Amino acid sequence: MVTIEQKLELFNKLLNQSMNLKYQEELDRLEKDIQSKVQISKDMIDKQAQEIEDRATKRAESKYAENISKSKVVMKRDIMSLKEKYFDILMNSLKIRLQDFVRSNEYKTYLYKNISKLNNELNKYDKLDLVIHLSQLDFNKYGDYITKEISKKHSISLRTIDIIGGFIAEIPSKSIKFDLSINSVLDDNKTFIMQTLFGSLKAGEFND
């Protein structure tokens, strides 16, 4: 026969087992809840860290691209400045060579060809008052020659201007000019000279 004491002891054991089970279940649930919250916090922190890293990367890439762009602009400006310097040097060199040419024996032949071109144009007109603009050097050396070679039916006066060589013929009454100066040849060919020079520089990439 089971005594009251034995029944109480059995009840206590069952109660303790039940409490231990509930306690363990509560601990398990609490542990899972904590782990879940920790994981959520970790994911949130990881996400925020990734966003900060992405923003920093984008800022760095943007700054890098900006610096590269600025460097390219500076480089292009420096190259253009260098090209312009070379162009000025080339043009000055050409002018010096042309100044030597107008002092050569071949220059008179050049003048004669230009006078022939002018006479072909003047044949379209009757007697005219014609003004010939030329350099001081040509005025002194070829003034009489130019006057004699131009069609005799026109009245001619000579005036000096600051040009390398050749001449500019003007018909004041008709506001017509025939620019046969060496300066006009240079001006007309500036684009070609520039393209040729820059093309050569680009092909060589300044590799001497």
C-alpha atoms as a PDB file:
ATOM      1  CA  MET A   1       0.000   0.000   0.000  1.00  0.00           C
ATOM      2  CA  VAL A   2       1.318   3.441  -1.088  1.00  0.00           C
ATOM      3  CA  THR A   3       1.640   5.826   1.767  1.00  0.00           C
ATOM      4  CA  ILE A   4       0.846   9.529   1.683  1.00  0.00           C
ATOM      5  CA  GLU A   5       4.542  10.337   1.933  1.00  0.00           C
ATOM      6  CA  GLN A   6       5.262   8.233  -1.110  1.00  0.00           C
ATOM      7  CA  LYS A   7       2.444   9.940  -3.035  1.00  0.00           C
ATOM      8  CA  LEU A   8       3.785  13.372  -2.060  1.00  0.00           C
ATOM      9  CA  GLU A   9       7.279  12.400  -3.109  1.00  0.00           C
ATOM     10  CA  LEU A  10       5.961  11.119  -6.462  1.00  0.00           C
ATOM     11  CA  PHE A  11       3.970  14.336  -6.948  1.00  0.00           C
ATOM     12  CA  ASN A  12       7.046  16.429  -6.224  1.00  0.00           C
ATOM     13  CA  LYS A  13       9.033  14.437  -8.768  1.00  0.00           C
ATOM     14  CA  LEU A  14       6.339  14.895 -11.409  1.00  0.00           C
ATOM     15  CA  LEU A  15       6.068  18.600 -10.557  1.00  0.00           C
ATOM     16  CA  ASN A  16       9.815  19.047 -10.753  1.00  0.00           C
ATOM     17  CA  GLN A  17       9.936  17.198 -14.078  1.00  0.00           C
ATOM     18  CA  SER A  18       7.114  19.365 -15.405  1.00  0.00           C
ATOM     19  CA  MET A  19       8.807  22.555 -14.176  1.00  0.00           C
ATOM     20  CA  ASN A  20      12.166  21.469 -15.555  1.00  0.00           C
ATOM     21  CA  LEU A  21      10.562  20.741 -18.906  1.00  0.00           C
ATOM     22  CA  LYS A  22       8.778  24.091 -18.998  1.00  0.00           C
ATOM     23  CA  TYR A  23      11.961  25.852 -17.854  1.00  0.00           C
ATOM     24  CA  GLN A  24      13.972  24.138 -20.559  1.00  0.00           C
ATOM     25  CA  GLU A  25      11.330  24.990 -23.144  1.00  0.00           C
ATOM     26  CA  GLU A  26      11.352  28.609 -21.986  1.00  0.00           C
ATOM     27  CA  LEU A  27      15.147  28.678 -22.139  1.00  0.00           C
ATOM     28  CA  ASP A  28      15.082  27.208 -25.655  1.00  0.00           C
ATOM     29  CA  ARG A  29      12.451  29.715 -26.766  1.00  0.00           C
ATOM     30  CA  LEU A  30      14.370  32.605 -25.201  1.00  0.00           C
ATOM     31  CA  GLU A  31      17.614  31.412 -26.790  1.00  0.00           C
ATOM     32  CA  LYS A  32      15.957  31.177 -30.226  1.00  0.00           C
ATOM     33  CA  ASP A  33      14.417  34.627 -29.747  1.00  0.00           C
ATOM     34  CA  ILE A  34      17.797  36.096 -28.789  1.00  0.00           C
ATOM     35  CA  GLN A  35      19.517  34.374 -31.711  1.00  0.00           C
ATOM     36  CA  SER A  36      16.836  35.690 -34.060  1.00  0.00           C
ATOM     37  CA  LYS A  37      17.215  39.228 -32.762  1.00  0.00           C
ATOM     38  CA  VAL A  38      21.003  38.979 -32.939  1.00  0.00           C
ATOM     39  CA  GLN A  39      20.776  37.737 -36.534  1.00  0.00           C
ATOM     40  CA  ILE A  40      18.387  40.573 -37.444  1.00  0.00           C
ATOM     41  CA  SER A  41      20.722  43.108 -35.845  1.00  0.00           C
ATOM     42  CA  LYS A  42      23.707  41.525 -37.584  1.00  0.00           C
ATOM     43  CA  ASP A  43      21.934  41.617 -40.959  1.00  0.00           C
ATOM     44  CA  MET A  44      20.961  45.254 -40.394  1.00  0.00           C
ATOM     45  CA  ILE A  45      24.513  46.197 -39.402  1.00  0.00           C
ATOM     46  CA  ASP A  46      25.912  44.299 -42.402  1.00  0.00           C
ATOM     47  CA  LYS A  47      23.445  46.068 -44.689  1.00  0.00           C
ATOM     48  CA  GLN A  48      24.326  49.491 -43.261  1.00  0.00           C
ATOM     49  CA  ALA A  49      28.038  48.697 -43.520  1.00  0.00           C
ATOM     50  CA  GLN A  50      27.593  47.619 -47.152  1.00  0.00           C
ATOM     51  CA  GLU A  51      25.641  50.797 -47.943  1.00  0.00           C
ATOM     52  CA  ILE A  52      28.389  52.915 -46.350  1.00  0.00           C
ATOM     53  CA  GLU A  53      31.017  50.978 -48.297  1.00  0.00           C
ATOM     54  CA  ASP A  54      29.040  51.372 -51.550  1.00  0.00           C
ATOM     55  CA  ARG A  55      28.645  55.123 -50.995  1.00  0.00           C
ATOM     56  CA  ALA A  56      32.348  55.442 -50.207  1.00  0.00           C
ATOM     57  CA  THR A  57      33.220  53.440 -53.323  1.00  0.00           C
ATOM     58  CA  LYS A  58      30.944  55.584 -55.483  1.00  0.00           C
ATOM     59  CA  ARG A  59      32.449  58.769 -54.033  1.00  0.00           C
ATOM     60  CA  ALA A  60      35.956  57.406 -54.638  1.00  0.00           C
ATOM     61  CA  GLU A  61      35.070  56.387 -58.205  1.00  0.00           C
ATOM     62  CA  SER A  62      33.422  59.749 -58.828  1.00  0.00           C
ATOM     63  CA  LYS A  63      36.463  61.597 -57.443  1.00  0.00           C
ATOM     64  CA  TYR A  64      38.783  59.408 -59.506  1.00  0.00           C
ATOM     65  CA  ALA A  65      36.738  60.033 -62.668  1.00  0.00           C
ATOM     66  CA  GLU A  66      36.692  63.759 -61.868  1.00  0.00           C
ATOM     67  CA  ASN A  67      40.475  63.821 -61.401  1.00  0.00           C
ATOM     68  CA  ILE A  68      41.003  61.859 -64.623  1.00  0.00           C
ATOM     69  CA  SER A  69      38.693  64.265 -66.467  1.00  0.00           C
ATOM     70  CA  LYS A  70      40.549  67.283 -65.066  1.00  0.00           C
ATOM     71  CA  SER A  71      43.882  65.717 -65.992  1.00  0.00           C
ATOM     72  CA  LYS A  72      42.689  65.140 -69.557  1.00  0.00           C
ATOM     73  CA  VAL A  73      41.517  68.762 -69.827  1.00  0.00           C
ATOM     74  CA  VAL A  74      44.860  70.036 -68.521  1.00  0.00           C
ATOM     75  CA  MET A  75      46.733  67.696 -70.855  1.00  0.00           C
ATOM     76  CA  LYS A  76      44.678  68.769 -73.874  1.00  0.00           C
ATOM     77  CA  ARG A  77      45.231  72.436 -72.976  1.00  0.00           C
ATOM     78  CA  ASP A  78      48.984  71.887 -72.632  1.00  0.00           C
ATOM     79  CA  ILE A  79      49.148  69.998 -75.934  1.00  0.00           C
ATOM     80  CA  MET A  80      47.154  72.723 -77.713  1.00  0.00           C
ATOM     81  CA  SER A  81      49.410  75.395 -76.209  1.00  0.00           C
ATOM     82  CA  LEU A  82      52.450  73.460 -77.408  1.00  0.00           C
ATOM     83  CA  LYS A  83      50.947  73.074 -80.897  1.00  0.00           C
ATOM     84  CA  GLU A  84      50.230  76.799 -81.073  1.00  0.00           C
ATOM     85  CA  LYS A  85      53.821  77.491 -80.004  1.00  0.00           C
ATOM     86  CA  TYR A  86      55.142  75.214 -82.768  1.00  0.00           C
ATOM     87  CA  PHE A  87      52.764  76.868 -85.252  1.00  0.00           C
ATOM     88  CA  ASP A  88      53.985  80.362 -84.334  1.00  0.00           C
ATOM     89  CA  ILE A  89      57.589  79.196 -84.652  1.00  0.00           C
ATOM     90  CA  LEU A  90      56.845  77.668 -88.053  1.00  0.00           C
ATOM     91  CA  MET A  91      55.019  80.780 -89.315  1.00  0.00           C
ATOM     92  CA  ASN A  92      57.841  83.058 -88.156  1.00  0.00           C
ATOM     93  CA  SER A  93      60.334  80.770 -89.867  1.00  0.00           C
ATOM     94  CA  LEU A  94      58.297  80.884 -93.083  1.00  0.00           C
ATOM     95  CA  LYS A  95      58.119  84.677 -92.946  1.00  0.00           C
ATOM     96  CA  ILE A  96      61.896  84.888 -92.560  1.00  0.00           C
ATOM     97  CA  ARG A  97      62.377  82.566 -95.552  1.00  0.00           C
ATOM     98  CA  LEU A  98      59.901  84.628 -97.589  1.00  0.00           C
ATOM     99  CA  GLN A  99      61.726  87.819 -96.665  1.00  0.00           C
ATOM    100  CA  ASP A 100      64.875  86.177 -98.019  1.00  0.00           C
ATOM    101  CA  PHE A 101      62.931  85.182-101.141  1.00  0.00           C
ATOM    102  CA  VAL A 102      61.841  88.766-101.940  1.00  0.00           C
ATOM    103  CA  ARG A 103      65.527  89.693-101.967  1.00  0.00           C
ATOM    104  CA  SER A 104      66.435  86.890-104.359  1.00  0.00           C
ATOM    105  CA  ASN A 105      66.714  87.002-108.167  1.00  0.00           C
ATOM    106  CA  GLU A 106      63.755  84.619-108.517  1.00  0.00           C
ATOM    107  CA  TYR A 107      61.413  87.124-106.886  1.00  0.00           C
ATOM    108  CA  LYS A 108      61.213  89.296-110.012  1.00  0.00           C
ATOM    109  CA  THR A 109      59.783  86.313-111.931  1.00  0.00           C
ATOM    110  CA  TYR A 110      57.216  85.877-109.157  1.00  0.00           C
ATOM    111  CA  LEU A 111      56.260  89.556-109.480  1.00  0.00           C
ATOM    112  CA  TYR A 112      55.931  89.241-113.261  1.00  0.00           C
ATOM    113  CA  LYS A 113      53.496  86.313-112.899  1.00  0.00           C
ATOM    114  CA  ASN A 114      51.356  88.318-110.476  1.00  0.00           C
ATOM    115  CA  ILE A 115      51.401  91.354-112.790  1.00  0.00           C
ATOM    116  CA  SER A 116      50.197  89.078-115.622  1.00  0.00           C
ATOM    117  CA  LYS A 117      47.317  87.871-113.413  1.00  0.00           C
ATOM    118  CA  LEU A 118      46.409  91.472-112.640  1.00  0.00           C
ATOM    119  CA  ASN A 119      46.509  92.495-116.324  1.00  0.00           C
ATOM    120  CA  ASN A 120      44.107  89.649-117.162  1.00  0.00           C
ATOM    121  CA  GLU A 121      41.668  91.089-114.641  1.00  0.00           C
ATOM    122  CA  LEU A 122      42.173  94.693-115.784  1.00  0.00           C
ATOM    123  CA  ASN A 123      41.397  93.781-119.412  1.00  0.00           C
ATOM    124  CA  LYS A 124      37.744  93.712-118.379  1.00  0.00           C
ATOM    125  CA  TYR A 125      37.806  97.451-117.716  1.00  0.00           C
ATOM    126  CA  ASP A 126      38.433 100.634-119.673  1.00  0.00           C
ATOM    127  CA  LYS A 127      40.816 103.302-118.407  1.00  0.00           C
ATOM    128  CA  LEU A 128      41.023 103.214-114.621  1.00  0.00           C
ATOM    129  CA  ASP A 129      42.749 104.992-111.791  1.00  0.00           C
ATOM    130  CA  LEU A 130      44.669 102.165-110.164  1.00  0.00           C
ATOM    131  CA  VAL A 131      46.467 102.170-106.776  1.00  0.00           C
ATOM    132  CA  ILE A 132      49.206  99.618-106.188  1.00  0.00           C
ATOM    133  CA  HIS A 133      50.091  98.916-102.554  1.00  0.00           C
ATOM    134  CA  LEU A 134      53.525  97.334-102.014  1.00  0.00           C
ATOM    135  CA  SER A 135      56.325  97.081 -99.465  1.00  0.00           C
ATOM    136  CA  GLN A 136      58.898  99.809 -99.038  1.00  0.00           C
ATOM    137  CA  LEU A 137      61.581  97.445-100.355  1.00  0.00           C
ATOM    138  CA  ASP A 138      59.592  96.670-103.528  1.00  0.00           C
ATOM    139  CA  PHE A 139      58.661 100.333-103.950  1.00  0.00           C
ATOM    140  CA  ASN A 140      62.334 101.244-104.040  1.00  0.00           C
ATOM    141  CA  LYS A 141      63.494  98.276-106.106  1.00  0.00           C
ATOM    142  CA  TYR A 142      60.579  97.387-108.394  1.00  0.00           C
ATOM    143  CA  GLY A 143      58.289 100.427-108.366  1.00  0.00           C
ATOM    144  CA  ASP A 144      59.155 101.535-111.928  1.00  0.00           C
ATOM    145  CA  TYR A 145      59.150  97.945-113.207  1.00  0.00           C
ATOM    146  CA  ILE A 146      55.635  97.263-111.862  1.00  0.00           C
ATOM    147  CA  THR A 147      54.306 100.537-113.276  1.00  0.00           C
ATOM    148  CA  LYS A 148      55.713  99.791-116.749  1.00  0.00           C
ATOM    149  CA  GLU A 149      54.436  96.193-116.844  1.00  0.00           C
ATOM    150  CA  ILE A 150      50.841  97.028-115.924  1.00  0.00           C
ATOM    151  CA  SER A 151      48.531  97.832-118.848  1.00  0.00           C
ATOM    152  CA  LYS A 152      49.367 101.290-120.223  1.00  0.00           C
ATOM    153  CA  LYS A 153      45.742 102.398-120.528  1.00  0.00           C
ATOM    154  CA  HIS A 154      45.399 102.777-116.760  1.00  0.00           C
ATOM    155  CA  SER A 155      46.635 105.538-114.510  1.00  0.00           C
ATOM    156  CA  ILE A 156      48.800 104.051-111.759  1.00  0.00           C
ATOM    157  CA  SER A 157      49.924 105.365-108.379  1.00  0.00           C
ATOM    158  CA  LEU A 158      52.090 103.505-105.872  1.00  0.00           C
ATOM    159  CA  ARG A 159      51.722 103.438-102.087  1.00  0.00           C
ATOM    160  CA  THR A 160      53.746 101.589 -99.472  1.00  0.00           C
ATOM    161  CA  ILE A 161      52.225  99.307 -96.827  1.00  0.00           C
ATOM    162  CA  ASP A 162      53.581  96.769 -94.329  1.00  0.00           C
ATOM    163  CA  ILE A 163      53.630  93.528 -96.291  1.00  0.00           C
ATOM    164  CA  ILE A 164      56.330  90.937 -96.988  1.00  0.00           C
ATOM    165  CA  GLY A 165      56.130  91.117-100.751  1.00  0.00           C
ATOM    166  CA  GLY A 166      53.851  90.990-103.778  1.00  0.00           C
ATOM    167  CA  PHE A 167      51.272  93.758-104.039  1.00  0.00           C
ATOM    168  CA  ILE A 168      47.620  94.699-103.614  1.00  0.00           C
ATOM    169  CA  ALA A 169      45.944  96.418-106.562  1.00  0.00           C
ATOM    170  CA  GLU A 170      42.949  98.627-105.792  1.00  0.00           C
ATOM    171  CA  ILE A 171      40.365 100.275-108.036  1.00  0.00           C
ATOM    172  CA  PRO A 172      38.948 102.950-105.681  1.00  0.00           C
ATOM    173  CA  SER A 173      36.146 103.993-108.028  1.00  0.00           C
ATOM    174  CA  LYS A 174      34.730 100.443-108.007  1.00  0.00           C
ATOM    175  CA  SER A 175      35.767  99.391-104.488  1.00  0.00           C
ATOM    176  CA  ILE A 176      37.642  96.439-105.972  1.00  0.00           C
ATOM    177  CA  LYS A 177      40.847  94.909-104.623  1.00  0.00           C
ATOM    178  CA  PHE A 178      43.118  92.253-106.079  1.00  0.00           C
ATOM    179  CA  ASP A 179      45.248  90.895-103.258  1.00  0.00           C
ATOM    180  CA  LEU A 180      48.371  89.401-104.820  1.00  0.00           C
ATOM    181  CA  SER A 181      50.555  89.833-101.760  1.00  0.00           C
ATOM    182  CA  ILE A 182      52.668  87.108-100.199  1.00  0.00           C
ATOM    183  CA  ASN A 183      50.830  87.770 -96.934  1.00  0.00           C
ATOM    184  CA  SER A 184      47.549  86.701 -98.544  1.00  0.00           C
ATOM    185  CA  VAL A 185      49.210  83.467 -99.717  1.00  0.00           C
ATOM    186  CA  LEU A 186      50.235  82.778 -96.113  1.00  0.00           C
ATOM    187  CA  ASP A 187      46.770  83.615 -94.782  1.00  0.00           C
ATOM    188  CA  ASP A 188      45.042  81.469 -97.410  1.00  0.00           C
ATOM    189  CA  ASN A 189      47.223  78.506 -96.485  1.00  0.00           C
ATOM    190  CA  LYS A 190      47.205  78.890 -92.714  1.00  0.00           C
ATOM    191  CA  THR A 191      44.641  76.135 -92.239  1.00  0.00           C
ATOM    192  CA  PHE A 192      46.587  73.750 -94.467  1.00  0.00           C
ATOM    193  CA  ILE A 193      49.864  74.604 -92.728  1.00  0.00           C
ATOM    194  CA  MET A 194      48.246  74.115 -89.319  1.00  0.00           C
ATOM    195  CA  GLN A 195      46.657  70.774 -90.274  1.00  0.00           C
ATOM    196  CA  THR A 196      49.930  69.535 -91.755  1.00  0.00           C
ATOM    197  CA  LEU A 197      51.927  70.578 -88.687  1.00  0.00           C
ATOM    198  CA  PHE A 198      49.428  69.183 -86.167  1.00  0.00           C
ATOM    199  CA  GLY A 199      49.114  65.979 -88.208  1.00  0.00           C
ATOM    200  CA  SER A 200      52.882  65.533 -88.092  1.00  0.00           C
ATOM    201  CA  LEU A 201      52.970  66.190 -84.344  1.00  0.00           C
ATOM    202  CA  LYS A 202      50.128  63.729 -83.748  1.00  0.00           C
ATOM    203  CA  ALA A 203      51.755  61.040 -85.874  1.00  0.00           C
ATOM    204  CA  GLY A 204      55.026  61.430 -83.999  1.00  0.00           C
ATOM    205  CA  GLU A 205      53.403  61.951 -80.598  1.00  0.00           C
ATOM    206  CA  PHE A 206      56.421  64.156 -79.807  1.00  0.00           C
ATOM    207  CA  ASN A 207      58.692  61.100 -80.019  1.00  0.00           C
ATOM    208  CA  ASP A 208      62.030  62.477 -81.128  1.00  0.00           C
END
